[in-house]
Amino acid sequence: AVKAAAIAEAGGLGFSTGAQANAQSSATAISFAKRLRAARDALAAAIVQAKQAKFPQEEVHAAETLRRKMHNLIQDLQGQIRVYCRLRPLNENERKAGDTKVVRPINGAVVEVAGSHPDRYHFDAVFSPGTQEEVFLECQGLTQTLVDGHNVSVVSYGQTGAGKTHTMYGTKQEPGVAVRLASQLFEVQQQERNFTVTGSVLELHNNRITDLLAGEASFSSGGGGLHHHHHHH
């Protein structure tokens, strides 16, 4: 019954190419994606219940296929590459030095940089600075995309002290995107149990790649590709 309700909900959204054609304006697309996301989440929850209740495999499989289609459509509506901007507040030292803010958010997607001719930059979303939770909510769908077999990258870019580490790793009280995505991945693994998780930690510094988990082994790029070096002490 829960599955039927979720499918009916998806049907009510005009779950078809027509729905994509109708999503002319980004506002329509966003509200459509929001409703679609709610339907997908309801269906995902129903699938978990169906598996626990030992439903016939083919019924569960049909629901899984629909959930994957809905998920992919949501990702397509949002675009393959998304660029977010997060503004960090001035820190204590900057305030003491009399620094002022030169960037201001105009709305949830545009920032303006002060100057005699102020420049405006458009993003998929702007956090000013937003909570760790809010930033993660924009990325959480990526876990499912990953489990469905697609490659996913999350990159934070900015100068020293811009807040990359805070956004990606955060603190124990306020974990960042990478920590939350990893937790979510293990939650999915608990439910599905059909994949293995492996990890590596590499550091790229001055065009040199170091494998932080391999002890003394490190890589440096020279000419074409990566060359593996073992250091013997």
Coordinates of N, CA, C and O in Angstrom, one line a residue, residues 22-187:
N22 N 7.9 20.8 -19.2 CA 7.1 21.8 -18.5 C 8.0 22.6 -17.6 O 7.7 23.8 -17.2
A23 N 9.1 22.0 -17.2 CA 10.0 22.7 -16.2 C 10.8 23.8 -16.9 O 12.0 23.8 -16.8
Q24 N 10.1 24.7 -17.6 CA 10.9 25.7 -18.4 C 11.6 26.6 -17.4 O 12.8 26.8 -17.6
S25 N 11.0 27.2 -16.4 CA 11.7 28.1 -15.6 C 12.3 27.4 -14.4 O 11.9 26.3 -14.1
S26 N 13.4 27.9 -13.9 CA 14.1 27.2 -12.9 C 13.3 27.1 -11.6 O 13.3 26.1 -10.9
A27 N 12.4 28.0 -11.4 CA 11.5 28.0 -10.2 C 10.6 26.7 -10.3 O 10.4 26.0 -9.4
T28 N 10.0 26.5 -11.5 CA 9.2 25.4 -11.8 C 10.0 24.1 -11.5 O 9.6 23.2 -10.9
A29 N 11.2 24.1 -12.1 CA 12.1 22.9 -12.0 C 12.4 22.6 -10.5 O 12.4 21.5 -10.1
I30 N 12.7 23.7 -9.7 CA 13.0 23.5 -8.3 C 11.8 22.9 -7.5 O 12.0 22.0 -6.8
S31 N 10.6 23.5 -7.7 CA 9.5 23.0 -7.0 C 9.2 21.6 -7.5 O 8.8 20.7 -6.7
F32 N 9.4 21.3 -8.8 CA 9.1 20.0 -9.3 C 10.1 19.0 -8.7 O 9.7 17.9 -8.2
A33 N 11.4 19.4 -8.6 CA 12.4 18.5 -8.1 C 12.1 18.2 -6.6 O 12.3 17.1 -6.1
K34 N 11.6 19.3 -5.9 CA 11.3 19.1 -4.5 C 10.2 18.1 -4.3 O 10.3 17.2 -3.4
R35 N 9.1 18.1 -5.1 CA 8.0 17.2 -5.0 C 8.5 15.8 -5.4 O 8.1 14.8 -4.8
L36 N 9.3 15.8 -6.4 CA 9.8 14.5 -6.9 C 10.7 13.9 -5.8 O 10.7 12.6 -5.6
R37 N 11.5 14.7 -5.1 CA 12.4 14.2 -4.1 C 11.5 13.6 -2.9 O 11.9 12.5 -2.4
A38 N 10.4 14.2 -2.6 CA 9.6 13.7 -1.5 C 9.0 12.3 -1.9 O 8.9 11.4 -1.2
A39 N 8.6 12.3 -3.2 CA 8.0 11.0 -3.7 C 9.1 9.9 -3.7 O 8.8 8.8 -3.3
R40 N 10.3 10.3 -4.2 CA 11.4 9.3 -4.2 C 11.7 8.8 -2.8 O 11.9 7.6 -2.6
D41 N 11.7 9.7 -1.8 CA 12.1 9.3 -0.4 C 11.0 8.4 0.1 O 11.3 7.4 0.9
A42 N 9.7 8.7 -0.2 CA 8.6 7.8 0.3 C 8.7 6.5 -0.3 O 8.5 5.4 0.4
L43 N 9.1 6.4 -1.6 CA 9.3 5.1 -2.3 C 10.5 4.4 -1.7 O 10.4 3.1 -1.5
A44 N 11.6 5.1 -1.4 CA 12.7 4.4 -0.9 C 12.4 3.8 0.5 O 12.8 2.7 0.8
A45 N 11.7 4.5 1.3 CA 11.3 4.0 2.6 C 10.4 2.8 2.5 O 10.5 1.8 3.2
A46 N 9.5 2.9 1.5 CA 8.6 1.7 1.2 C 9.4 0.5 0.8 O 9.0 -0.6 1.2
I47 N 10.4 0.7 0.0 CA 11.2 -0.4 -0.5 C 11.9 -1.1 0.7 O 12.0 -2.3 0.8
V48 N 12.4 -0.3 1.6 CA 13.1 -0.8 2.8 C 12.1 -1.7 3.6 O 12.4 -2.8 4.0
Q49 N 10.9 -1.2 3.8 CA 9.8 -1.9 4.5 C 9.5 -3.2 3.7 O 9.3 -4.3 4.3
A50 N 9.4 -3.1 2.4 CA 9.0 -4.3 1.6 C 10.1 -5.4 1.7 O 9.8 -6.6 1.8
K51 N 11.4 -5.0 1.7 CA 12.4 -5.9 1.9 C 12.4 -6.6 3.2 O 12.6 -7.8 3.3
Q52 N 12.1 -5.8 4.3 CA 12.0 -6.4 5.6 C 10.8 -7.4 5.7 O 10.9 -8.4 6.4
A53 N 9.7 -7.0 5.0 CA 8.5 -7.9 5.0 C 8.6 -9.1 4.1 O 7.7 -9.8 3.9
K54 N 9.8 -9.2 3.4 CA 10.1 -10.3 2.5 C 9.1 -10.3 1.3 O 8.5 -11.4 1.0
F55 N 8.9 -9.2 0.7 CA 8.0 -9.1 -0.5 C 8.7 -9.9 -1.6 O 9.9 -10.1 -1.6
P56 N 7.9 -10.3 -2.6 CA 8.4 -11.0 -3.8 C 9.5 -10.2 -4.4 O 9.3 -8.9 -4.6
Q57 N 10.6 -10.8 -4.8 CA 11.8 -10.1 -5.4 C 11.4 -9.2 -6.6 O 11.9 -8.1 -6.7
E58 N 10.5 -9.7 -7.5 CA 10.3 -8.9 -8.7 C 9.5 -7.7 -8.4 O 9.7 -6.6 -9.1
E59 N 8.6 -7.7 -7.4 CA 7.9 -6.5 -7.0 C 8.9 -5.4 -6.4 O 8.8 -4.3 -6.8
V60 N 9.8 -5.9 -5.6 CA 10.8 -5.0 -5.0 C 11.6 -4.4 -6.1 O 12.0 -3.2 -6.2
H61 N 12.0 -5.3 -7.1 CA 12.9 -4.9 -8.2 C 12.2 -3.8 -9.0 O 12.8 -2.8 -9.4
A62 N 10.9 -4.0 -9.3 CA 10.2 -3.0 -10.1 C 10.2 -1.6 -9.4 O 10.4 -0.5 -10.0
A63 N 10.0 -1.6 -8.1 CA 10.0 -0.4 -7.3 C 11.4 0.2 -7.3 O 11.5 1.5 -7.4
E64 N 12.4 -0.6 -7.2 CA 13.8 -0.1 -7.2 C 14.1 0.6 -8.5 O 14.7 1.6 -8.5
T65 N 13.6 0.0 -9.6 CA 13.8 0.6 -11.0 C 13.2 2.0 -11.0 O 13.8 2.9 -11.5
L66 N 12.0 2.1 -10.5 CA 11.3 3.4 -10.5 C 12.0 4.4 -9.6 O 12.2 5.5 -10.0
R67 N 12.4 3.9 -8.5 CA 13.2 4.8 -7.6 C 14.4 5.3 -8.2 O 14.7 6.5 -8.2
R68 N 15.1 4.5 -8.9 CA 16.4 4.9 -9.6 C 16.0 5.9 -10.7 O 16.8 6.9 -10.9
K69 N 15.0 5.7 -11.5 CA 14.6 6.6 -12.5 C 14.2 8.0 -11.9 O 14.6 9.0 -12.4
M70 N 13.5 8.0 -10.8 CA 13.1 9.2 -10.2 C 14.4 9.9 -9.7 O 14.5 11.1 -9.9
H71 N 15.3 9.2 -9.1 CA 16.5 9.7 -8.6 C 17.3 10.4 -9.7 O 17.8 11.5 -9.6
N72 N 17.5 9.7 -10.8 CA 18.2 10.2 -11.9 C 17.6 11.5 -12.5 O 18.3 12.4 -12.9
L73 N 16.3 11.5 -12.5 CA 15.6 12.7 -13.1 C 15.8 13.9 -12.2 O 16.1 15.0 -12.6
I74 N 15.8 13.6 -10.8 CA 16.1 14.7 -9.9 C 17.5 15.3 -10.2 O 17.8 16.5 -10.2
Q75 N 18.5 14.3 -10.3 CA 19.9 14.7 -10.6 C 20.0 15.5 -11.9 O 20.7 16.5 -12.0
D76 N 19.2 15.1 -12.9 CA 19.3 15.8 -14.2 C 18.7 17.2 -14.1 O 19.2 18.1 -14.7
L77 N 17.6 17.3 -13.3 CA 17.0 18.6 -13.1 C 18.0 19.6 -12.5 O 18.0 20.8 -12.7
Q78 N 18.8 19.0 -11.6 CA 19.8 19.9 -10.9 C 21.0 20.1 -11.7 O 21.8 21.0 -11.4
G79 N 21.2 19.3 -12.7 CA 22.4 19.4 -13.6 C 23.5 18.5 -13.1 O 23.6 18.1 -12.0
Q80 N 24.4 18.2 -14.1 CA 25.5 17.2 -13.8 C 26.6 17.9 -12.9 O 27.1 17.2 -12.1
I81 N 26.9 19.1 -13.2 CA 27.9 19.8 -12.5 C 27.2 21.0 -11.7 O 26.5 21.8 -12.3
R82 N 27.4 21.0 -10.4 CA 26.8 22.1 -9.6 C 27.9 22.8 -8.9 O 28.8 22.2 -8.4
V83 N 27.8 24.1 -8.9 CA 28.7 25.0 -8.2 C 28.0 25.8 -7.1 O 27.1 26.5 -7.4
Y84 N 28.5 25.6 -5.9 CA 27.9 26.3 -4.8 C 28.9 27.3 -4.2 O 30.1 27.1 -4.3
C85 N 28.4 28.3 -3.6 CA 29.3 29.3 -3.0 C 29.0 29.4 -1.5 O 27.8 29.5 -1.2
R86 N 30.0 29.3 -0.7 CA 29.8 29.5 0.7 C 30.6 30.7 1.3 O 31.9 30.7 1.1
L87 N 30.0 31.6 1.8 CA 30.7 32.8 2.4 C 31.0 32.6 3.8 O 30.1 32.3 4.6
R88 N 32.2 32.8 4.2 CA 32.5 32.6 5.7 C 32.4 34.0 6.3 O 32.8 35.0 5.7
P89 N 32.0 34.1 7.6 CA 32.0 35.3 8.3 C 33.4 35.8 8.6 O 34.3 35.0 8.5
L90 N 33.6 37.1 8.8 CA 34.9 37.6 9.2 C 35.3 37.0 10.5 O 34.5 36.8 11.4
N91 N 36.6 36.7 10.6 CA 37.1 36.1 11.9 C 37.5 37.3 12.8 O 37.6 38.4 12.4
E92 N 37.9 36.9 14.0 CA 38.2 37.8 15.1 C 39.3 38.8 14.6 O 39.2 40.0 14.8
N93 N 40.4 38.2 14.1 CA 41.6 39.0 13.7 C 41.2 40.0 12.6 O 41.7 41.1 12.6
E94 N 40.4 39.6 11.6 CA 39.9 40.4 10.5 C 39.1 41.6 11.1 O 39.3 42.7 10.6
R95 N 38.3 41.3 12.0 CA 37.4 42.4 12.6 C 38.3 43.4 13.3 O 38.1 44.6 13.2
K96 N 39.3 42.8 14.1 CA 40.2 43.7 14.9 C 41.0 44.6 13.9 O 41.3 45.8 14.2
A97 N 41.3 44.0 12.7 CA 42.1 44.8 11.8 C 41.3 45.8 11.0 O 41.8 46.6 10.2
G98 N 40.0 45.8 11.3 CA 39.1 46.8 10.7 C 38.6 46.3 9.3 O 38.2 47.2 8.5
D99 N 38.8 45.1 8.9 CA 38.4 44.6 7.6 C 36.9 44.7 7.5 O 36.2 44.6 8.5
T100 N 36.4 44.8 6.2 CA 35.0 44.9 6.0 C 34.6 43.8 5.0 O 35.4 43.4 4.2
K101 N 33.3 43.5 5.0 CA 32.8 42.5 4.0 C 32.7 43.1 2.7 O 32.2 44.2 2.5
V102 N 33.2 42.4 1.7 CA 33.1 42.9 0.3 C 32.2 42.1 -0.6 O 31.9 42.4 -1.7
V103 N 31.7 41.0 0.0 CA 30.8 40.1 -0.8 C 29.5 40.0 0.0 O 29.5 39.8 1.2
R104 N 28.4 40.2 -0.8 CA 27.1 40.1 -0.1 C 26.2 39.2 -0.9 O 26.2 39.3 -2.2
P105 N 25.4 38.3 -0.3 CA 24.5 37.5 -1.0 C 23.3 38.4 -1.4 O 22.7 39.1 -0.6
I106 N 22.9 38.3 -2.7 CA 21.7 39.0 -3.2 C 20.5 38.2 -2.9 O 19.4 38.6 -2.5
N107 N 20.6 36.9 -3.2 CA 19.5 35.9 -2.9 C 20.1 34.6 -2.7 O 21.3 34.5 -2.5
G108 N 19.4 33.5 -2.8 CA 19.9 32.2 -2.6 C 20.8 31.7 -3.7 O 21.4 30.6 -3.6
A109 N 21.0 32.5 -4.7 CA 21.9 32.0 -5.8 C 22.8 33.0 -6.4 O 23.6 32.7 -7.3
V110 N 22.8 34.3 -5.9 CA 23.6 35.3 -6.5 C 24.4 36.0 -5.4 O 23.9 36.3 -4.3
V111 N 25.7 36.3 -5.7 CA 26.5 37.1 -4.8 C 27.0 38.3 -5.5 O 27.3 38.3 -6.7
E112 N 27.2 39.4 -4.8 CA 27.7 40.6 -5.4 C 29.0 41.0 -4.7 O 29.1 41.0 -3.5
V113 N 30.0 41.3 -5.5 CA 31.3 41.8 -5.0 C 31.4 43.3 -5.1 O 31.2 43.8 -6.2
A114 N 31.6 43.9 -4.0 CA 31.6 45.4 -3.9 C 32.7 46.0 -4.7 O 33.8 45.4 -5.0
G115 N 32.5 47.2 -5.2 CA 33.5 47.9 -6.0 C 32.8 49.1 -6.7 O 31.6 49.2 -6.5
S116 N 33.6 49.8 -7.4 CA 32.9 51.0 -8.1 C 31.9 50.5 -9.1 O 30.9 51.1 -9.4
H117 N 32.2 49.3 -9.7 CA 31.2 48.6 -10.6 C 31.0 47.2 -10.0 O 31.7 46.3 -10.3
P118 N 30.0 47.1 -9.1 CA 29.9 45.8 -8.4 C 29.6 44.6 -9.4 O 28.8 44.8 -10.3
D119 N 30.3 43.5 -9.2 CA 30.1 42.4 -10.1 C 29.2 41.4 -9.4 O 29.2 41.3 -8.2
R120 N 28.3 40.7 -10.2 CA 27.4 39.7 -9.6 C 27.8 38.4 -10.2 O 28.1 38.2 -11.4
Y121 N 27.8 37.4 -9.4 CA 28.1 36.0 -9.8 C 27.0 35.1 -9.4 O 26.4 35.2 -8.3
H122 N 26.6 34.2 -10.4 CA 25.4 33.3 -10.2 C 25.9 31.9 -9.9 O 26.9 31.4 -10.5
F123 N 25.3 31.2 -8.9 CA 25.7 29.9 -8.5 C 24.4 29.0 -8.4 O 23.3 29.6 -8.5
D124 N 24.6 27.7 -8.2 CA 23.4 26.9 -8.0 C 22.8 27.1 -6.7 O 21.6 27.0 -6.5
A125 N 23.6 27.5 -5.7 CA 23.1 27.9 -4.4 C 24.2 28.7 -3.7 O 25.4 28.5 -4.0
V126 N 23.8 29.6 -2.8 CA 24.8 30.4 -2.0 C 24.4 30.2 -0.6 O 23.3 30.4 -0.2
F127 N 25.5 29.9 0.2 CA 25.3 29.7 1.7 C 26.0 30.9 2.3 O 27.2 31.1 2.0
S128 N 25.4 31.6 3.2 CA 26.1 32.8 3.8 C 26.0 32.8 5.3 O 25.4 33.7 5.8
P129 N 26.7 32.0 6.0 CA 27.4 30.8 5.5 C 26.6 29.5 5.6 O 27.0 28.5 5.1
G130 N 25.4 29.6 6.1 CA 24.5 28.4 6.2 C 25.1 27.4 7.3 O 26.2 27.6 7.8
T131 N 24.3 26.4 7.6 CA 24.8 25.5 8.6 C 25.4 24.3 7.9 O 25.2 24.1 6.7
Q132 N 26.2 23.5 8.6 CA 26.8 22.3 8.0 C 25.7 21.4 7.5 O 25.8 20.8 6.4
E133 N 24.5 21.3 8.2 CA 23.4 20.5 7.8 C 22.8 21.0 6.4 O 22.6 20.2 5.5
E134 N 22.7 22.3 6.3 CA 22.1 22.9 5.0 C 23.0 22.6 3.8 O 22.6 22.2 2.8
V135 N 24.3 22.7 4.0 CA 25.3 22.4 2.9 C 25.2 20.9 2.6 O 25.1 20.6 1.4
F136 N 25.1 20.1 3.6 CA 25.0 18.6 3.3 C 23.7 18.2 2.6 O 23.7 17.4 1.7
L137 N 22.6 18.9 2.9 CA 21.3 18.6 2.3 C 21.4 18.8 0.8 O 20.8 18.1 0.0
E138 N 22.3 19.7 0.3 CA 22.4 19.9 -1.1 C 23.2 18.8 -1.8 O 23.1 18.6 -3.0
C139 N 23.9 18.0 -1.0 CA 24.8 17.0 -1.5 C 24.3 15.6 -1.2 O 24.9 14.6 -1.8
Q140 N 23.3 15.4 -0.3 CA 23.1 14.1 0.1 C 22.6 13.1 -0.9 O 22.8 11.9 -0.8
G141 N 22.0 13.6 -2.0 CA 21.5 12.7 -3.1 C 22.6 12.0 -3.8 O 22.4 11.0 -4.5
L142 N 23.9 12.5 -3.6 CA 25.0 12.0 -4.3 C 25.3 10.6 -3.9 O 25.8 9.8 -4.7
T143 N 25.0 10.2 -2.6 CA 25.3 8.9 -2.1 C 24.5 7.9 -3.0 O 25.1 6.8 -3.4
Q144 N 23.2 8.1 -3.2 CA 22.4 7.2 -4.0 C 23.0 7.1 -5.5 O 23.0 6.0 -6.0
T145 N 23.4 8.3 -6.0 CA 24.0 8.3 -7.4 C 25.2 7.4 -7.4 O 25.4 6.6 -8.4
L146 N 26.0 7.4 -6.4 CA 27.2 6.6 -6.3 C 26.8 5.1 -6.2 O 27.4 4.3 -6.9
V147 N 25.9 4.8 -5.3 CA 25.5 3.4 -5.2 C 24.8 2.8 -6.5 O 24.9 1.7 -6.8
D148 N 24.2 3.7 -7.2 CA 23.6 3.3 -8.5 C 24.6 3.1 -9.6 O 24.3 2.8 -10.7
G149 N 25.9 3.4 -9.3 CA 27.0 3.0 -10.2 C 27.6 4.2 -11.0 O 28.4 4.0 -11.9
H150 N 27.3 5.4 -10.5 CA 27.9 6.6 -11.2 C 29.1 7.1 -10.4 O 29.2 6.9 -9.2
N151 N 30.1 7.8 -11.1 CA 31.2 8.4 -10.4 C 30.7 9.7 -9.8 O 30.0 10.5 -10.5
V152 N 31.2 10.1 -8.6 CA 30.8 11.3 -8.0 C 32.1 12.0 -7.4 O 32.9 11.3 -6.8
S153 N 32.2 13.3 -7.6 CA 33.3 14.0 -7.0 C 32.7 15.2 -6.2 O 31.9 15.9 -6.7
V154 N 33.2 15.4 -5.0 CA 32.9 16.7 -4.3 C 34.2 17.4 -4.0 O 35.1 16.8 -3.4
V155 N 34.3 18.6 -4.5 CA 35.5 19.4 -4.4 C 35.3 20.7 -3.7 O 34.3 21.4 -4.0
S156 N 36.1 21.0 -2.8 CA 36.0 22.4 -2.2 C 37.3 23.1 -2.7 O 38.4 22.6 -2.7
Y157 N 37.0 24.4 -3.1 CA 38.0 25.2 -3.7 C 38.0 26.6 -3.1 O 37.0 27.1 -2.9
G158 N 39.2 27.1 -2.8 CA 39.3 28.4 -2.2 C 40.6 28.6 -1.6 O 41.4 27.7 -1.5
Q159 N 40.9 29.9 -1.3 CA 42.3 30.2 -0.8 C 42.4 29.7 0.6 O 41.5 29.3 1.3
T160 N 43.7 29.8 1.1 CA 43.9 29.3 2.5 C 43.1 30.1 3.5 O 42.9 31.3 3.4
G161 N 42.4 29.4 4.4 CA 41.6 30.1 5.4 C 40.2 30.4 4.9 O 39.4 31.1 5.6
A162 N 39.8 29.9 3.7 CA 38.5 30.3 3.2 C 37.4 29.4 3.9 O 36.2 29.8 3.8
G163 N 37.8 28.3 4.5 CA 36.8 27.4 5.1 C 36.6 26.1 4.5 O 35.6 25.4 4.7
K164 N 37.6 25.7 3.6 CA 37.4 24.4 2.9 C 37.4 23.2 3.9 O 36.5 22.4 3.8
T165 N 38.3 23.2 4.8 CA 38.4 22.1 5.8 C 37.1 22.1 6.7 O 36.6 21.0 7.0
H166 N 36.7 23.2 7.1 CA 35.5 23.3 7.9 C 34.3 22.7 7.1 O 33.5 22.0 7.7
T167 N 34.2 23.1 5.9 CA 33.0 22.6 5.1 C 33.1 21.1 4.8 O 32.1 20.4 4.9
M168 N 34.3 20.6 4.5 CA 34.5 19.2 4.2 C 34.5 18.3 5.4 O 33.9 17.2 5.4
Y169 N 35.2 18.7 6.4 CA 35.4 17.8 7.6 C 34.7 18.3 8.9 O 34.2 17.6 9.6
G170 N 34.7 19.7 9.0 CA 34.0 20.2 10.2 C 34.6 19.8 11.5 O 35.8 19.5 11.6
T171 N 33.8 19.8 12.5 CA 34.2 19.4 13.9 C 33.4 18.2 14.4 O 32.4 17.8 13.7
K172 N 33.7 17.7 15.5 CA 32.9 16.6 16.1 C 31.5 17.0 16.3 O 30.6 16.3 16.0
Q173 N 31.3 18.2 16.8 CA 30.0 18.8 17.0 C 29.3 19.1 15.7 O 28.0 18.9 15.6
E174 N 30.0 19.6 14.7 CA 29.4 20.0 13.5 C 30.2 19.4 12.3 O 31.0 20.0 11.6
P175 N 29.9 18.1 12.1 CA 30.6 17.4 11.0 C 30.4 18.0 9.6 O 29.3 18.5 9.4
G176 N 31.4 17.9 8.7 CA 31.2 18.5 7.4 C 30.7 17.5 6.4 O 30.3 16.4 6.7
V177 N 30.7 17.9 5.1 CA 30.1 17.2 4.0 C 30.7 15.8 3.9 O 30.0 14.8 3.8
A178 N 32.0 15.7 3.9 CA 32.7 14.4 3.6 C 32.3 13.4 4.7 O 32.0 12.2 4.4
V179 N 32.3 13.8 6.0 CA 32.0 12.9 7.1 C 30.5 12.5 7.0 O 30.2 11.3 7.2
R180 N 29.6 13.4 6.7 CA 28.2 13.0 6.6 C 27.9 12.1 5.4 O 27.1 11.2 5.5
L181 N 28.6 12.4 4.3 CA 28.4 11.5 3.1 C 28.9 10.1 3.4 O 28.3 9.1 3.0
A182 N 30.1 10.0 4.1 CA 30.6 8.7 4.5 C 29.6 7.9 5.4 O 29.3 6.7 5.2
S183 N 29.1 8.6 6.4 CA 28.1 8.0 7.3 C 26.9 7.5 6.5 O 26.4 6.4 6.8
Q184 N 26.4 8.3 5.6 CA 25.3 8.0 4.8 C 25.5 6.8 4.0 O 24.7 5.9 3.8
L185 N 26.7 6.7 3.4 CA 27.1 5.6 2.6 C 27.1 4.3 3.4 O 26.6 3.2 2.9
F186 N 27.6 4.3 4.6 CA 27.6 3.1 5.4 C 26.1 2.7 5.9 O 25.8 1.6 6.0
E187 N 25.3 3.7 6.0 CA 23.9 3.4 6.3 C 23.2 2.7 5.2 O 22.5 1.7 5.4

